[in-house]
Short mmCIF file of C-alpha atoms and ligand atoms in Angstrom, two decimals:
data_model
loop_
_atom_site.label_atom_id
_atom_site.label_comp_id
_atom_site.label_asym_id
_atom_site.label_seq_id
_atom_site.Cartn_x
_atom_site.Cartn_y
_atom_site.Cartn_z
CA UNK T 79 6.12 6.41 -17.52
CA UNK T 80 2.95 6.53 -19.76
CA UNK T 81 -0.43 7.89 -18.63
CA UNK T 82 0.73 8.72 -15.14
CA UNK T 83 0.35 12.82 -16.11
CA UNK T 84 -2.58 14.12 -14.49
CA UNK T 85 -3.87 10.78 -13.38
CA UNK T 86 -5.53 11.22 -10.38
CA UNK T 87 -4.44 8.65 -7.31
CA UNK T 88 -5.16 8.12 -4.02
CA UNK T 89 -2.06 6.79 -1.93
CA UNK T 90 -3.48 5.26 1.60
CA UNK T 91 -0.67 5.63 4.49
CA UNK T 92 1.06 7.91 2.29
CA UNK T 93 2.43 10.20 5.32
CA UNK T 94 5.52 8.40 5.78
CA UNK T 95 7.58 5.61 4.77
CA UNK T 96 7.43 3.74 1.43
CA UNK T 97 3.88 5.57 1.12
CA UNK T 98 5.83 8.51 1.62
CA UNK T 99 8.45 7.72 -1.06
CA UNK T 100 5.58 6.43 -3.64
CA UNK T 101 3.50 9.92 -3.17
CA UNK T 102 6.84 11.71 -4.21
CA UNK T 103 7.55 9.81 -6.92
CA UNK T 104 4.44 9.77 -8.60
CA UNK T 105 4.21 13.41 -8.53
CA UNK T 106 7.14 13.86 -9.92
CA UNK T 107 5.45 11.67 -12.81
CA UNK T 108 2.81 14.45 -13.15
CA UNK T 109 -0.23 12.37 -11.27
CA UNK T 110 -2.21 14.32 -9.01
CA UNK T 111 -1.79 12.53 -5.85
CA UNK T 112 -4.35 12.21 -2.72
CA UNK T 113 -2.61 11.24 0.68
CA UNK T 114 -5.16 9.41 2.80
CA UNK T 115 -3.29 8.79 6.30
CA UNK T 116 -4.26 8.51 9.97
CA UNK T 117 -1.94 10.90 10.22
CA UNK T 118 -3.29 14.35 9.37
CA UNK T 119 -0.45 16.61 9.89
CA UNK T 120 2.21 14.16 8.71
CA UNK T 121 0.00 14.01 5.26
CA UNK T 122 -0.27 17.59 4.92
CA UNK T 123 3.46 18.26 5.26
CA UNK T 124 4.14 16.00 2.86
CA UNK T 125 1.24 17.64 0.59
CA UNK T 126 2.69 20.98 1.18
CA UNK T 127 6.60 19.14 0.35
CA UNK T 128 5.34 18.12 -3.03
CA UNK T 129 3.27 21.38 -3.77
CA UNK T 130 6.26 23.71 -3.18
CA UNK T 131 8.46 21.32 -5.96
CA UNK T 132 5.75 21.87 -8.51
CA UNK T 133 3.59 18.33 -7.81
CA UNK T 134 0.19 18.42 -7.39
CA UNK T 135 -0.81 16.71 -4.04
CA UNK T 136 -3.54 16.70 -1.23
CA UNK T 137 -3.95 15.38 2.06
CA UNK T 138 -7.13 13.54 3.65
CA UNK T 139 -7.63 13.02 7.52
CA UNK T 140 -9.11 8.88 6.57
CA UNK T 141 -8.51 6.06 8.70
CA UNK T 142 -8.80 3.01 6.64
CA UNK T 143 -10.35 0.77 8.69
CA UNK T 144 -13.20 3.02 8.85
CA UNK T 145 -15.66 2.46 6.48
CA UNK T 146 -17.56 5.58 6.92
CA UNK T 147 -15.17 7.32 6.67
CA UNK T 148 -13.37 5.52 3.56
CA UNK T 149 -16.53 6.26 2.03
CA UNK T 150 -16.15 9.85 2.74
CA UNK T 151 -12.85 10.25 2.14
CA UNK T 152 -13.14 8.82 -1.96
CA UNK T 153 -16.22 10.80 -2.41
CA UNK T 154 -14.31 13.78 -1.37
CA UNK T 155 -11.43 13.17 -3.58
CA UNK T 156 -13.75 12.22 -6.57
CA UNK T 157 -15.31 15.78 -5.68
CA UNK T 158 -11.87 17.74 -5.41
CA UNK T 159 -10.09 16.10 -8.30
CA UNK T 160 -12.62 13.96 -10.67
CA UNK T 161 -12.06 10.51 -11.57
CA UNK T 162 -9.69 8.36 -9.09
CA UNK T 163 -7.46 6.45 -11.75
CA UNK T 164 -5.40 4.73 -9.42
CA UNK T 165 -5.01 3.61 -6.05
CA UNK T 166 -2.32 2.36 -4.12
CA UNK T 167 -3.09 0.32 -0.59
CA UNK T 168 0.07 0.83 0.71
CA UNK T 169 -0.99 1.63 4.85
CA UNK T 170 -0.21 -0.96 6.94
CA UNK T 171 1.16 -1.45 10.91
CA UNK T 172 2.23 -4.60 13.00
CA UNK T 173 3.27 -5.29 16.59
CA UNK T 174 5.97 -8.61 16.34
CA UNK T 175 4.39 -10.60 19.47
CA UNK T 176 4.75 -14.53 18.39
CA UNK T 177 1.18 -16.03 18.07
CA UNK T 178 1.00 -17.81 21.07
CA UNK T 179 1.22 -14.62 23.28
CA UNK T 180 -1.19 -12.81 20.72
CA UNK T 181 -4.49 -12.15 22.13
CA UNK T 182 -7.78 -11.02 20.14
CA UNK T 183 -7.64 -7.37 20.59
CA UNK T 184 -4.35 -7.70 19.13
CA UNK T 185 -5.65 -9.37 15.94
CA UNK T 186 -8.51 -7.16 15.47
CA UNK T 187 -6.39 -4.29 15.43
CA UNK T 188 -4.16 -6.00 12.94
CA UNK T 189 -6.69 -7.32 10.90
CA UNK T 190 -8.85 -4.34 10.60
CA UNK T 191 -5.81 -1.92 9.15
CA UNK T 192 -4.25 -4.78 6.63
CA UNK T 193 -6.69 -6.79 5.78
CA UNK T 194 -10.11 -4.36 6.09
CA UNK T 195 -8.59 -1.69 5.18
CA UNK T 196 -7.30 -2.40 1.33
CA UNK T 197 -10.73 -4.23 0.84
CA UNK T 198 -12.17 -0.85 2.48
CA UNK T 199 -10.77 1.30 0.02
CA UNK T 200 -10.65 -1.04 -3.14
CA UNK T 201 -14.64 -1.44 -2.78
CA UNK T 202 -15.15 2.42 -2.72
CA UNK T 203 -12.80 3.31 -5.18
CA UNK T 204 -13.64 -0.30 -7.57
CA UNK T 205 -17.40 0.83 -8.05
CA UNK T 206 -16.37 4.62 -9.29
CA UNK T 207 -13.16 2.96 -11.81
CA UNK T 208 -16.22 0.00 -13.14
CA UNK T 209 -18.50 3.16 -14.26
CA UNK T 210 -15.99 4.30 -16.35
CA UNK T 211 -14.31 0.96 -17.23
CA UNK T 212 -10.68 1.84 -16.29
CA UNK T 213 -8.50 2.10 -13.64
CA UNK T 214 -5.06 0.65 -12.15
CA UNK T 215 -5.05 -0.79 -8.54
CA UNK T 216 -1.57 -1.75 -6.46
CA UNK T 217 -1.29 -3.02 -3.16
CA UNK T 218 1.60 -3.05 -1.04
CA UNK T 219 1.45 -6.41 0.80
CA UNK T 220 4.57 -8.25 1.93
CA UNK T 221 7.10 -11.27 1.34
CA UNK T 222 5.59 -12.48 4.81
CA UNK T 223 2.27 -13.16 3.24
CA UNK T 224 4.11 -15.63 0.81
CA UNK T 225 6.81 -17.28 3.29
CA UNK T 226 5.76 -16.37 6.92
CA UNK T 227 7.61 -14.24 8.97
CA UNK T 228 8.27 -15.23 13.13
CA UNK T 229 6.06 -12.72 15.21
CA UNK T 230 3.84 -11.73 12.67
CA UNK T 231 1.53 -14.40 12.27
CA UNK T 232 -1.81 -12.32 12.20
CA UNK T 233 -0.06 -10.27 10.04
CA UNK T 234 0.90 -12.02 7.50
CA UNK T 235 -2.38 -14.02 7.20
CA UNK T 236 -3.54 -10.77 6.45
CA UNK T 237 -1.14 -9.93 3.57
CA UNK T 238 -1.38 -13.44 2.58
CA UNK T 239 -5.08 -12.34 2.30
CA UNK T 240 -4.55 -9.08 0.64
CA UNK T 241 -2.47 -11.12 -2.47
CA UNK T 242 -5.28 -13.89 -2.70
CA UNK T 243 -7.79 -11.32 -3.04
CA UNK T 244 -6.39 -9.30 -5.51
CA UNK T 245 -6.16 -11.97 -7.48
CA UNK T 246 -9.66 -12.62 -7.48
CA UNK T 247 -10.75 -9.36 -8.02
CA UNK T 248 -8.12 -9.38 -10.95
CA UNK T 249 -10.26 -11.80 -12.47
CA UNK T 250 -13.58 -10.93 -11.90
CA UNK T 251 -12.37 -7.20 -13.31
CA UNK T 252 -11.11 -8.61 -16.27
CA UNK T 253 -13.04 -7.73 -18.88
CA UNK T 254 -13.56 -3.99 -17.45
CA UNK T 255 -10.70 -2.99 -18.35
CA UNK T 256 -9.71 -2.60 -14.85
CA UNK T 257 -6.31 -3.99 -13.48
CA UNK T 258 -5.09 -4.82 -10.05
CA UNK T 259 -1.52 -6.13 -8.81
CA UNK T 260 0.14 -6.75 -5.47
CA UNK T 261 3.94 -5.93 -4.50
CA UNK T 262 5.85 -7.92 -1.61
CA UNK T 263 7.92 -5.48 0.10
CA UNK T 264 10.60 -6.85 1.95
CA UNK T 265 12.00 -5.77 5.43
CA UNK T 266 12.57 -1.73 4.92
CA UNK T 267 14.15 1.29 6.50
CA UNK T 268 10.80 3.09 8.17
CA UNK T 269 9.32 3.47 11.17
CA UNK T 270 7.15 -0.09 10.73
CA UNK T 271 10.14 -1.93 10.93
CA UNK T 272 11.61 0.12 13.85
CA UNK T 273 8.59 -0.61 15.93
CA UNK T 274 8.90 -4.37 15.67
CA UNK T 275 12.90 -4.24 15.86
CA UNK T 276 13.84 -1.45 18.51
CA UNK T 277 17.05 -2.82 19.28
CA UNK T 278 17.94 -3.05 15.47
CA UNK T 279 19.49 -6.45 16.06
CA UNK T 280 16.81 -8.47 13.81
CA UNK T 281 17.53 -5.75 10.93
CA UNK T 282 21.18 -7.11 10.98
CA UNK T 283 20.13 -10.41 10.60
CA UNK T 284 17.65 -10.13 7.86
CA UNK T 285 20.32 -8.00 5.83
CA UNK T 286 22.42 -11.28 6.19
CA UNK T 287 19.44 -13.77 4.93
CA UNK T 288 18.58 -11.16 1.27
CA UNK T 289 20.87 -12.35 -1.51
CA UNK T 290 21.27 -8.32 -2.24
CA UNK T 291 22.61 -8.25 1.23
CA UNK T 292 20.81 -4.96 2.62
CA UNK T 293 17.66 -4.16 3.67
CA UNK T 294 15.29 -2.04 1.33
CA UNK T 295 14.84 1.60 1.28
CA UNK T 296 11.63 3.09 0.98
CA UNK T 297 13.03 4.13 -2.56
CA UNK T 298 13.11 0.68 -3.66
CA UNK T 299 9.34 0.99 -4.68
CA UNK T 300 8.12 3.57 -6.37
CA UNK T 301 9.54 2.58 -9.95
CA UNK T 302 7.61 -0.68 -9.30
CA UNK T 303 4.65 0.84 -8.26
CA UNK T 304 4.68 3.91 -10.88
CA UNK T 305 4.88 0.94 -13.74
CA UNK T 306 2.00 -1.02 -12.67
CA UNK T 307 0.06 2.19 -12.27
CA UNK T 308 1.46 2.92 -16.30
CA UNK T 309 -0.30 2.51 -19.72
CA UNK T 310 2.79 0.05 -19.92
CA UNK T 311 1.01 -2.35 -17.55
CA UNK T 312 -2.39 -2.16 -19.25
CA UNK T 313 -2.19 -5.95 -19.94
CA UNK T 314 -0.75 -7.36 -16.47
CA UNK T 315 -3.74 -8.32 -13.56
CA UNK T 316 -3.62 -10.41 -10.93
CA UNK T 317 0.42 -10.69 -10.17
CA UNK T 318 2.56 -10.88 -7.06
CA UNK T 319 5.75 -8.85 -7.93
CA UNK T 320 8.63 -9.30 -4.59
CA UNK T 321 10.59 -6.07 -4.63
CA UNK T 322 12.66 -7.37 -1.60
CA UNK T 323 16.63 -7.75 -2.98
CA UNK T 324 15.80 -11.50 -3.79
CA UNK T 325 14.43 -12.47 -0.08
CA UNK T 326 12.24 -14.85 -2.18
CA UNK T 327 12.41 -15.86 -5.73
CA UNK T 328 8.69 -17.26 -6.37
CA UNK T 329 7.68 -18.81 -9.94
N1 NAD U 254 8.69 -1.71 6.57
C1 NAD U 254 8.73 -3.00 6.25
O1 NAD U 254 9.67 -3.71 6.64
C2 NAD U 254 7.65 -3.61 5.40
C3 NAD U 254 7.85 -4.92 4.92
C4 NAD U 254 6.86 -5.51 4.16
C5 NAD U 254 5.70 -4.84 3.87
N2 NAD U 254 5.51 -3.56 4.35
C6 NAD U 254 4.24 -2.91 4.03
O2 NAD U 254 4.49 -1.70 3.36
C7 NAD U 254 3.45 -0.75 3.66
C8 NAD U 254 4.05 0.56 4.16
O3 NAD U 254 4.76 0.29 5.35
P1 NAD U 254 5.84 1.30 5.98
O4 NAD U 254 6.97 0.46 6.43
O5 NAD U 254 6.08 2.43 5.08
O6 NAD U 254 5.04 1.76 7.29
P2 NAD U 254 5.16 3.13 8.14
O7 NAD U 254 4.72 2.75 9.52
O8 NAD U 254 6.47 3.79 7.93
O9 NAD U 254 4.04 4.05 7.46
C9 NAD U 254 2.70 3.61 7.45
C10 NAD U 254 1.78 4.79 7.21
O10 NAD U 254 0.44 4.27 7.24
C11 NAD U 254 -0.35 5.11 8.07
N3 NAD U 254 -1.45 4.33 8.65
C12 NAD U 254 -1.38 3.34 9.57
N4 NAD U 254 -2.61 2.90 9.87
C13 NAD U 254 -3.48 3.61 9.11
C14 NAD U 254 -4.90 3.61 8.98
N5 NAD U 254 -5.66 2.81 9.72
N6 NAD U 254 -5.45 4.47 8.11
C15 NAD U 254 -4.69 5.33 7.38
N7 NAD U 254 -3.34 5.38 7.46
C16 NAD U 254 -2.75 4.53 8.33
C17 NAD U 254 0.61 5.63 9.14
O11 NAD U 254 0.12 6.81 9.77
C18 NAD U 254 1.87 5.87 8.32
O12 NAD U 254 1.89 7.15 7.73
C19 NAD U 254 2.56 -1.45 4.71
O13 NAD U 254 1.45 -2.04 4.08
C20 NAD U 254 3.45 -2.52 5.27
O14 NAD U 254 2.72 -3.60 5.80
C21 NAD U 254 6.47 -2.94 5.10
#
């Protein structure tokens, strides 16, 4: 992919899972990658993974929600490895509890990781990429914040959210030079989905409702996300791109 060598991206939730799989694969592209996680230890494996194959890649103790220490975290990054070029909100979590048995603590929780959180780190990394009038943002939301999904009503307000927001920030970036564009993964193989389905019963089911008739692999996204982050996506702002086996087929 063009412009991805050396370009220098932070990758929130990037310890495990399809943030996991994305950090690979844009090393592998030659981009210097930063993995911001909760998850300290789990990040710094993974740093030390992609270090010993050649990749450039560092971890960063930053809990999203945090605005402090977002803050922190980007100037940090901007000190160890100069300009952030890209950034991909991909960190997320969910607890499927239908809405009527929700309680507030519940949403707060919910709403401060997906919905704070990518607003958390687009605002600190937006105001470094407008000084230099470039930069690529992509954020992992999901298909449930375009059709709903049972038991994750808070949830998918908040992804809902995250893909209304982008767009809006697509548009008042326009003319920076500055692009931003949301992906809708569908229901996927990690540890997310295994918390909300222990029994592995609702996995079954959803394989049955995607045309492609599987679930996704973590794998499924990095290609996606590696070409919005490209010079080849230089003139594309503002979309909602469903990488989800053809779950839903918006126009
Ligand atoms: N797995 C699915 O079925 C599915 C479906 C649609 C959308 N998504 C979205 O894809 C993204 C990745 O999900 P996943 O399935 O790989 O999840 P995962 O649980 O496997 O990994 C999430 C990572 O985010 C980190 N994280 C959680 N809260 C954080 C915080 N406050 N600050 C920093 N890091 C934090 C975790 O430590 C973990 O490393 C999420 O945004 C999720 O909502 C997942």
């Amino acid at each position: 992919m063009r412009g991805l060598k050396e370009m220098n991206v932070i990758v929130t939730g990037g310890a495990a899972g399809i943030g996991a799989a994305i950090s690979r694969r844009l090393a592998e592209e030659g981009a210097r990658v930063g993995i911001f996680d909760l998850d300290a230890d789990g990040a710094e494996r993974l740093a030390d993974e992609i270090r010993a194959e050649g990749g450039s890649a560092d971890a960063y103790a930053v809990d999203i929600a945090d605005w402090d220490a977002v803050q922190a975290g980007v100037a940090k990054r901007a000190d160890d490895a100069g300009f952030i070029g890209g950034l991909v909100n991909n960190a997320g979590w969910d607890r499927a509890v239908s809405f009527l048995e929700s309680d507030h603590d519940l949403w707060r929780k919910v709403i401060d990781i997906n919905l704070y959180g990518p607003l958390n780190m687009t605002k600190a990394v937006l105001s470094r990429m407008n000084e230099e009038g470039r930069g690529k943002i992509v954020s992992m939301a999901s298909d449930a914040g375009r059709v709903g999904s049972s038991g994750e009503a808070v949830y998918s307000a908040c992804k809902g959210g995250i893909i209304a927001f982008n767009k809006t920030v697509a548009r008042e970036m326009a003319r920076t030079g500055i692009v931003i564009n949301t992906i809708c993964p569908g229901p996927t193989d990690t540890n997310l989905l295994d918390s909300v389905d222990p029994s592995g019963r609702l996995k079954e089911a959803l394989a049955k409702a995607i045309p492609m008739r599987r679930i996704a692999q973590p794998e499924d996204y990095p290609g996606a996300v590696a070409f919005l982050l490209s010079d080849d996506a230089g003139f594309i702002t503002g979309q909602t791109l469903s990488v989800s086996g053809g779950l839903t087929m918006a126009g």
